[in-house]
C-alpha cells in the first residue's frame, strides 16, 4: 500500500529559454508536467510513497514520461499503456513582470482522454491513505469528470482520505463548469484545496483568505478547506479550527507547478498529523519549486523541513 495515490494526465511542456518568446525562439526546453504527476514526484522526492495512475502512449514520449516519474520513485503499476493515442503537449512561455506567463495546450486526442473506469483495477488505484485529485483532470475530455468522481467514491469507500485541488484552468473549462463540478464532487471529498482567486472567480466569494475558506466550507459542505494566496501564504479551515502559514520569500524563476508542490507538502504534513505543519510544509515546498525550472519539485525532506523550520535562514553546505 502506498501513502498517496493520484490519477491524472501527464504532458510534456515545451518552453523557450528564459527571456525568449514562443513566437521566435529557436529552441524549446522539454519538461515533464501534469498536476497529479507533479504531486506524486514531489511526494516521492521527500520519501512519501506515491502511485500515479494514468494512460500513456507506448511511444518514446510516453516512455520518457514514465522514466522521469520512475526516477523520482513514483509507483507506476496502474498506468495503462496504449498503442493508438498520443501524449499531450503544452507550450509555456515563462513570463517576467510585467509580462505574464502564457500557456498554449495541445492535448486533444490523448491516451488519457480515452481512459475509462473499466480499464482500472480500483482496488490497486485506491490502496492508499490519501487519494489526490484535481479539477484539471475533470475538465480534460468527455468522461474525465466521471473518472474523477468514480476515483473519489472508490477511494472513500475503501477508507482513504480524498483530497481535491480545484486547480482551475481557463483553457479547459468555464468558471461555471468548474464551480458546478466542484459542487458535485464536494460530497465525495474530505479536503478541498482552492486558490483565493479561484474562490472569487468560480464561486463569486469575497474577502480575505480566512473568510474564503470559511465560506467555501459552508457553501460546499466540506469540513477541511485550504485556501492558497500566493505571496499571502495559505490558510486552512480544518474541523472547525483555523490555521495559517506565511509564504516564504522567493525569487521565482518558474512558477508553474508551485501549486502542486504546495499540495504535496500539505499531503505530507497531513500524513504526519498536524494541519499547521502541513500548511508550513506546503508553503516551503511551493517556494522551493519556484526556484527551479520545470513543473516538478524534487527537493529532499531535509531541504524542505530545514526551510519550513527556519524560514529564509541562510544554509551553508
Ligand atoms: O500545475 C502545473 C500544471 O498545470 C502543469 O504541469 C501542466 O497539468 C498541467 C496543466 O494541465 O496545466
Tab-separated table of C-alpha atoms and ligand atoms in Angstrom:
chain	number	residue	atom	x	y	z
A	1	UNK	CA	0.000	0.000	0.000
A	2	UNK	CA	1.275	3.476	-0.882
A	3	UNK	CA	0.665	6.555	1.248
A	4	UNK	CA	-0.763	8.677	-1.593
A	5	UNK	CA	-2.414	7.671	-4.844
A	6	UNK	CA	-3.134	10.150	-7.650
A	7	UNK	CA	-4.814	9.964	-11.047
A	8	UNK	CA	-4.338	12.367	-13.937
A	9	UNK	CA	-2.739	13.164	-17.262
A	10	UNK	CA	0.943	13.837	-17.871
A	11	UNK	CA	2.003	16.300	-20.527
A	12	UNK	CA	5.304	17.355	-21.983
A	13	UNK	CA	5.958	21.029	-21.548
A	14	UNK	CA	7.897	22.840	-24.270
A	15	UNK	CA	9.267	26.231	-23.209
A	16	UNK	CA	11.559	28.800	-24.785
A	17	UNK	CA	14.681	29.534	-22.729
A	18	UNK	CA	14.020	32.197	-20.076
A	19	UNK	CA	13.807	35.640	-21.617
A	20	UNK	CA	12.794	34.364	-25.059
A	21	UNK	CA	9.364	34.207	-26.680
A	22	UNK	CA	7.445	31.359	-28.285
A	23	UNK	CA	6.852	33.271	-31.480
A	24	UNK	CA	10.531	33.482	-32.414
A	25	UNK	CA	12.647	31.219	-30.185
A	26	UNK	CA	14.941	28.749	-31.952
A	27	UNK	CA	14.932	26.143	-29.185
A	28	UNK	CA	12.409	24.673	-26.766
A	29	UNK	CA	13.230	23.083	-23.440
A	30	UNK	CA	11.382	19.917	-22.503
A	31	UNK	CA	9.933	19.278	-19.043
A	32	UNK	CA	7.526	16.617	-17.851
A	33	UNK	CA	4.356	18.072	-16.318
A	34	UNK	CA	0.819	17.212	-15.296
A	35	UNK	CA	-0.561	18.379	-11.974
A	36	UNK	CA	-1.070	14.986	-10.295
A	37	UNK	CA	2.207	13.630	-11.660
A	38	UNK	CA	3.923	16.707	-10.205
A	39	UNK	CA	2.347	15.989	-6.811
A	40	UNK	CA	3.455	12.344	-6.966
A	41	UNK	CA	7.041	13.319	-7.878
A	42	UNK	CA	7.250	15.914	-5.095
A	43	UNK	CA	5.964	13.382	-2.564
A	44	UNK	CA	8.281	10.602	-3.693
A	45	UNK	CA	11.196	13.062	-3.520
A	46	UNK	CA	10.560	13.683	0.186
A	47	UNK	CA	10.204	9.951	0.818
A	48	UNK	CA	6.407	9.574	0.792
A	49	UNK	CA	5.354	6.591	-1.320
A	50	UNK	CA	3.146	7.720	-4.202
A	51	UNK	CA	1.312	5.958	-7.011
A	52	UNK	CA	0.284	7.720	-10.214
A	53	UNK	CA	-2.490	6.211	-12.338
A	54	UNK	CA	-2.860	7.333	-15.921
A	55	UNK	CA	-2.734	6.271	-19.553
A	56	UNK	CA	0.389	6.758	-21.659
A	57	UNK	CA	1.063	6.043	-25.322
A	58	UNK	CA	3.621	3.312	-25.850
A	59	UNK	CA	5.974	5.652	-27.686
A	60	UNK	CA	9.324	7.185	-26.903
A	61	UNK	CA	7.470	10.194	-25.441
A	62	UNK	CA	5.225	8.093	-23.210
A	63	UNK	CA	8.262	6.164	-22.006
A	64	UNK	CA	10.110	9.413	-21.366
A	65	UNK	CA	7.318	10.493	-19.005
A	66	UNK	CA	7.317	7.135	-17.217
A	67	UNK	CA	11.124	7.171	-16.865
A	68	UNK	CA	11.014	10.674	-15.418
A	69	UNK	CA	8.419	9.737	-12.791
A	70	UNK	CA	10.076	6.404	-12.028
A	71	UNK	CA	13.414	8.165	-11.469
A	72	UNK	CA	11.783	10.056	-8.579
A	73	UNK	CA	10.432	6.769	-7.181
A	74	UNK	CA	6.760	7.108	-8.201
A	75	UNK	CA	4.889	3.782	-8.417
A	76	UNK	CA	3.506	3.271	-11.945
A	77	UNK	CA	1.969	-0.190	-11.785
A	78	UNK	CA	-1.565	1.025	-12.598
A	79	UNK	CA	-0.587	3.003	-15.721
A	80	UNK	CA	-2.378	1.816	-18.878
A	81	UNK	CA	-0.204	1.747	-21.995
A	82	UNK	CA	-1.999	2.389	-25.296
A	83	UNK	CA	-0.968	1.813	-28.890
A	84	UNK	CA	-3.099	4.322	-30.750
A	85	UNK	CA	-3.198	7.625	-28.947
A	86	UNK	CA	-0.782	10.431	-28.297
A	87	UNK	CA	0.848	12.243	-25.399
A	88	UNK	CA	-0.456	15.735	-24.644
A	89	UNK	CA	1.852	18.701	-25.031
A	90	UNK	CA	1.778	22.236	-23.837
A	91	UNK	CA	3.789	25.276	-24.710
A	92	UNK	CA	4.651	27.638	-21.871
A	93	UNK	CA	6.317	30.996	-22.245
A	94	UNK	CA	7.587	31.842	-18.778
A	95	UNK	CA	6.829	35.479	-18.034
A	96	UNK	CA	8.775	38.018	-16.101
A	97	UNK	CA	6.967	41.032	-14.612
A	98	UNK	CA	5.188	42.789	-16.233
A	99	UNK	CA	4.915	40.079	-18.928
A	100	UNK	CA	2.659	37.239	-17.724
A	101	UNK	CA	3.370	33.554	-18.304
A	102	UNK	CA	1.330	32.255	-21.218
A	103	UNK	CA	0.281	28.676	-21.882
A	104	UNK	CA	-0.969	27.008	-25.049
A	105	UNK	CA	-2.354	23.472	-24.775
A	106	UNK	CA	-2.034	20.841	-27.497
A	107	UNK	CA	-3.705	17.910	-25.799
A	108	UNK	CA	-6.669	16.744	-27.907
A	109	UNK	CA	-6.914	13.007	-28.607
A	110	UNK	CA	-4.523	11.898	-25.889
A	111	UNK	CA	-4.171	8.461	-24.327
A	112	UNK	CA	-5.540	9.788	-21.051
A	113	UNK	CA	-8.676	11.112	-22.777
A	114	UNK	CA	-9.665	7.560	-23.697
A	115	UNK	CA	-9.067	6.143	-20.219
A	116	UNK	CA	-12.281	4.610	-18.898
A	117	UNK	CA	-13.264	3.428	-15.431
A	118	UNK	CA	-13.465	-0.180	-16.706
A	119	UNK	CA	-9.755	-0.076	-17.605
A	120	UNK	CA	-8.699	0.350	-13.998
A	121	UNK	CA	-8.098	-2.058	-11.143
A	122	UNK	CA	-9.816	0.043	-8.478
A	123	UNK	CA	-8.501	-1.924	-5.546
A	124	UNK	CA	-4.959	-1.138	-6.712
A	125	UNK	CA	-5.680	2.503	-7.611
A	126	UNK	CA	-7.259	3.186	-4.224
A	127	UNK	CA	-4.898	1.219	-1.999
A	128	UNK	CA	-3.625	4.325	-0.215
A	129	UNK	CA	-4.105	6.501	2.842
A	130	UNK	CA	-4.807	9.543	0.668
A	131	UNK	CA	-6.283	9.910	-2.824
A	132	UNK	CA	-5.333	13.172	-4.543
A	133	UNK	CA	-7.376	14.537	-7.471
A	134	UNK	CA	-7.604	17.852	-9.315
A	135	UNK	CA	-10.042	19.869	-11.389
A	136	UNK	CA	-7.664	19.757	-14.366
A	137	UNK	CA	-8.432	16.061	-14.838
A	138	UNK	CA	-12.169	16.584	-14.539
A	139	UNK	CA	-12.068	19.150	-17.371
A	140	UNK	CA	-9.897	17.233	-19.847
A	141	UNK	CA	-12.197	15.144	-22.035
A	142	UNK	CA	-15.784	13.876	-22.112
A	143	UNK	CA	-15.903	11.250	-19.389
A	144	UNK	CA	-12.923	12.570	-17.403
A	145	UNK	CA	-15.269	14.150	-14.873
A	146	UNK	CA	-16.930	10.770	-14.305
A	147	UNK	CA	-13.489	9.237	-13.802
A	148	UNK	CA	-12.657	11.773	-11.088
A	149	UNK	CA	-15.992	11.195	-9.330
A	150	UNK	CA	-15.543	7.437	-9.501
A	151	UNK	CA	-11.996	7.681	-8.086
A	152	UNK	CA	-13.182	9.855	-5.198
A	153	UNK	CA	-16.025	7.429	-4.415
A	154	UNK	CA	-13.878	4.296	-4.747
A	155	UNK	CA	-11.236	5.909	-2.528
A	156	UNK	CA	-13.704	6.922	0.132
A	157	UNK	CA	-15.434	3.543	0.196
A	158	UNK	CA	-12.035	1.962	0.870
A	159	UNK	CA	-11.301	4.308	3.758
A	160	UNK	CA	-8.885	6.706	2.035
A	161	UNK	CA	-8.887	10.434	2.751
A	162	UNK	CA	-9.847	12.147	-0.524
A	163	UNK	CA	-8.232	15.491	-1.384
A	164	UNK	CA	-9.430	17.608	-4.315
A	165	UNK	CA	-7.495	20.601	-5.647
A	166	UNK	CA	-9.734	22.927	-7.711
A	167	UNK	CA	-6.716	23.920	-9.863
A	168	UNK	CA	-8.848	25.911	-12.332
A	169	UNK	CA	-7.505	26.210	-15.898
A	170	UNK	CA	-9.394	28.729	-18.037
A	171	UNK	CA	-8.247	26.971	-21.226
A	172	UNK	CA	-10.036	23.777	-20.193
A	173	UNK	CA	-13.416	24.874	-18.811
A	174	UNK	CA	-15.579	27.873	-17.957
A	175	UNK	CA	-15.716	29.124	-14.341
A	176	UNK	CA	-19.354	27.939	-14.185
A	177	UNK	CA	-18.447	24.411	-15.299
A	178	UNK	CA	-15.602	24.218	-12.780
A	179	UNK	CA	-17.821	25.545	-9.964
A	180	UNK	CA	-20.552	23.087	-10.786
A	181	UNK	CA	-18.156	20.120	-10.891
A	182	UNK	CA	-16.591	21.190	-7.583
A	183	UNK	CA	-20.059	21.292	-6.002
A	184	UNK	CA	-20.743	17.809	-7.396
A	185	UNK	CA	-17.511	16.213	-6.174
A	186	UNK	CA	-17.700	18.015	-2.811
A	187	UNK	CA	-19.828	15.324	-1.181
A	188	UNK	CA	-17.171	12.697	-2.001
A	189	UNK	CA	-14.103	14.532	-0.687
A	190	UNK	CA	-12.570	15.226	2.710
A	191	UNK	CA	-10.203	18.101	1.902
A	192	UNK	CA	-10.608	20.908	-0.642
A	193	UNK	CA	-7.637	22.977	-1.831
A	194	UNK	CA	-8.510	26.188	-3.682
A	195	UNK	CA	-6.577	29.291	-4.758
A	196	UNK	CA	-8.053	32.514	-3.387
A	197	UNK	CA	-8.537	33.821	-6.932
A	198	UNK	CA	-10.463	30.664	-7.885
A	199	UNK	CA	-12.690	31.035	-4.812
A	200	UNK	CA	-13.526	34.551	-6.049
A	201	UNK	CA	-13.802	33.853	-9.790
A	202	UNK	CA	-15.601	30.499	-9.636
A	203	UNK	CA	-17.795	30.923	-6.590
A	204	UNK	CA	-18.257	34.712	-6.511
A	205	UNK	CA	-16.903	34.872	-2.941
A	206	UNK	CA	-15.228	37.932	-1.451
A	207	UNK	CA	-12.982	38.709	1.476
A	208	UNK	CA	-9.603	37.622	2.773
A	209	UNK	CA	-8.329	34.012	2.596
A	210	UNK	CA	-9.689	33.002	6.060
A	211	UNK	CA	-13.146	34.305	5.071
A	212	UNK	CA	-12.903	32.496	1.728
A	213	UNK	CA	-12.010	29.235	3.486
A	214	UNK	CA	-14.977	29.622	5.857
A	215	UNK	CA	-17.380	30.431	3.041
A	216	UNK	CA	-16.169	27.564	0.843
A	217	UNK	CA	-16.527	25.138	3.756
A	218	UNK	CA	-20.107	26.293	4.326
A	219	UNK	CA	-21.100	26.536	0.678
A	220	UNK	CA	-19.696	23.134	-0.322
A	221	UNK	CA	-20.197	21.272	2.949
A	222	UNK	CA	-16.511	20.242	3.178
A	223	UNK	CA	-15.034	20.142	6.689
A	224	UNK	CA	-11.426	20.807	5.683
A	225	UNK	CA	-10.720	23.645	3.257
A	226	UNK	CA	-7.307	25.075	2.374
A	227	UNK	CA	-7.049	28.412	0.555
A	228	UNK	CA	-3.765	29.452	-1.011
A	229	UNK	CA	-2.973	33.079	-1.711
A	230	UNK	CA	0.484	33.102	-3.360
A	231	UNK	CA	2.623	35.695	-1.580
A	232	UNK	CA	-0.167	35.913	1.020
A	233	UNK	CA	0.568	32.373	2.225
A	234	UNK	CA	-2.057	29.743	2.946
A	235	UNK	CA	-4.874	29.258	5.426
A	236	UNK	CA	-6.991	26.292	6.453
A	237	UNK	CA	-10.404	25.849	7.961
A	238	UNK	CA	-9.928	22.412	9.470
A	239	UNK	CA	-12.633	20.609	11.505
A	240	UNK	CA	-13.871	23.960	12.831
A	241	UNK	CA	-10.422	25.371	13.642
A	242	UNK	CA	-8.368	27.902	11.666
A	243	UNK	CA	-4.676	27.698	10.744
A	244	UNK	CA	-2.339	29.877	8.675
A	245	UNK	CA	1.197	29.800	7.281
A	246	UNK	CA	3.047	32.669	5.611
A	247	UNK	CA	4.585	32.378	2.159
A	248	UNK	CA	8.374	32.279	2.183
A	249	UNK	CA	10.342	34.943	0.333
A	250	UNK	CA	11.225	33.530	-3.079
A	251	UNK	CA	12.986	34.737	-6.198
A	252	UNK	CA	10.837	32.857	-8.680
A	253	UNK	CA	12.413	31.601	-11.879
A	254	UNK	CA	9.427	29.402	-12.823
A	255	UNK	CA	6.092	29.426	-11.001
A	256	UNK	CA	4.488	26.561	-12.925
A	257	UNK	CA	3.921	23.620	-10.603
A	258	UNK	CA	4.188	25.660	-7.379
A	259	UNK	CA	0.563	24.823	-6.516
A	260	UNK	CA	1.272	21.120	-6.958
A	261	UNK	CA	4.344	21.399	-4.734
A	262	UNK	CA	2.153	23.113	-2.137
A	263	UNK	CA	-0.393	20.286	-2.364
A	264	UNK	CA	2.376	17.698	-1.936
A	265	UNK	CA	3.684	19.473	1.171
A	266	UNK	CA	0.147	19.605	2.558
A	267	UNK	CA	-0.452	15.892	1.972
A	268	UNK	CA	2.881	15.018	3.529
A	269	UNK	CA	2.019	17.098	6.611
A	270	UNK	CA	-1.482	15.617	6.826
A	271	UNK	CA	0.018	12.118	6.834
A	272	UNK	CA	2.190	13.168	9.762
A	273	UNK	CA	-0.723	14.667	11.683
A	274	UNK	CA	-0.839	18.424	12.125
A	275	UNK	CA	-2.719	20.809	9.779
A	276	UNK	CA	-0.453	23.686	10.800
A	277	UNK	CA	2.665	21.736	9.942
A	278	UNK	CA	1.026	20.672	6.692
A	279	UNK	CA	0.492	24.294	5.653
A	280	UNK	CA	4.098	25.136	6.534
A	281	UNK	CA	5.461	22.227	4.522
A	282	UNK	CA	3.172	23.286	1.665
A	283	UNK	CA	4.408	26.865	1.537
A	284	UNK	CA	8.033	25.698	1.896
A	285	UNK	CA	7.684	23.261	-0.999
A	286	UNK	CA	5.895	25.838	-3.170
A	287	UNK	CA	8.649	28.375	-2.608
A	288	UNK	CA	11.377	25.827	-3.371
A	289	UNK	CA	9.573	24.668	-6.521
A	290	UNK	CA	9.623	28.215	-7.885
A	291	UNK	CA	13.403	28.445	-7.649
A	292	UNK	CA	13.984	25.788	-10.329
A	293	UNK	CA	12.932	25.423	-13.952
A	294	UNK	CA	10.212	22.947	-14.787
A	295	UNK	CA	6.917	21.733	-13.354
A	296	UNK	CA	8.315	19.200	-10.928
A	297	UNK	CA	9.603	19.768	-7.400
A	298	UNK	CA	12.359	17.351	-6.488
A	299	UNK	CA	13.643	18.533	-3.138
A	300	UNK	CA	14.525	16.201	-0.302
A	301	UNK	CA	12.654	16.036	3.007
A	302	UNK	CA	15.678	17.536	4.722
A	303	UNK	CA	15.757	20.550	2.397
A	304	UNK	CA	12.035	21.199	2.825
A	305	UNK	CA	11.973	20.753	6.598
A	306	UNK	CA	15.024	22.969	7.027
A	307	UNK	CA	13.211	25.730	5.179
A	308	UNK	CA	9.864	25.097	6.892
A	309	UNK	CA	11.565	25.355	10.309
A	310	UNK	CA	13.810	28.349	9.800
A	311	UNK	CA	12.156	30.340	7.035
A	312	UNK	CA	14.641	32.291	4.973
A	313	UNK	CA	17.725	31.401	7.035
A	314	UNK	CA	20.956	31.041	5.080
A	315	UNK	CA	22.089	27.428	4.876
A	316	UNK	CA	25.798	26.696	4.310
A	317	UNK	CA	26.735	23.337	2.895
B	1	LIG	O1	0.260	22.849	-12.075
B	1	LIG	C1	1.139	22.662	-13.160
B	1	LIG	C2	0.395	22.002	-14.255
B	1	LIG	O2	-0.579	22.910	-14.703
B	1	LIG	C3	1.268	21.624	-15.407
B	1	LIG	O3	2.273	20.718	-15.023
B	1	LIG	C4	0.551	21.074	-16.592
B	1	LIG	O4	-1.170	19.688	-15.759
B	1	LIG	C5	-0.861	20.659	-16.376
B	1	LIG	C6	-1.930	21.504	-16.917
B	1	LIG	O5	-2.918	20.940	-17.301
B	1	LIG	O6	-1.816	22.709	-16.960
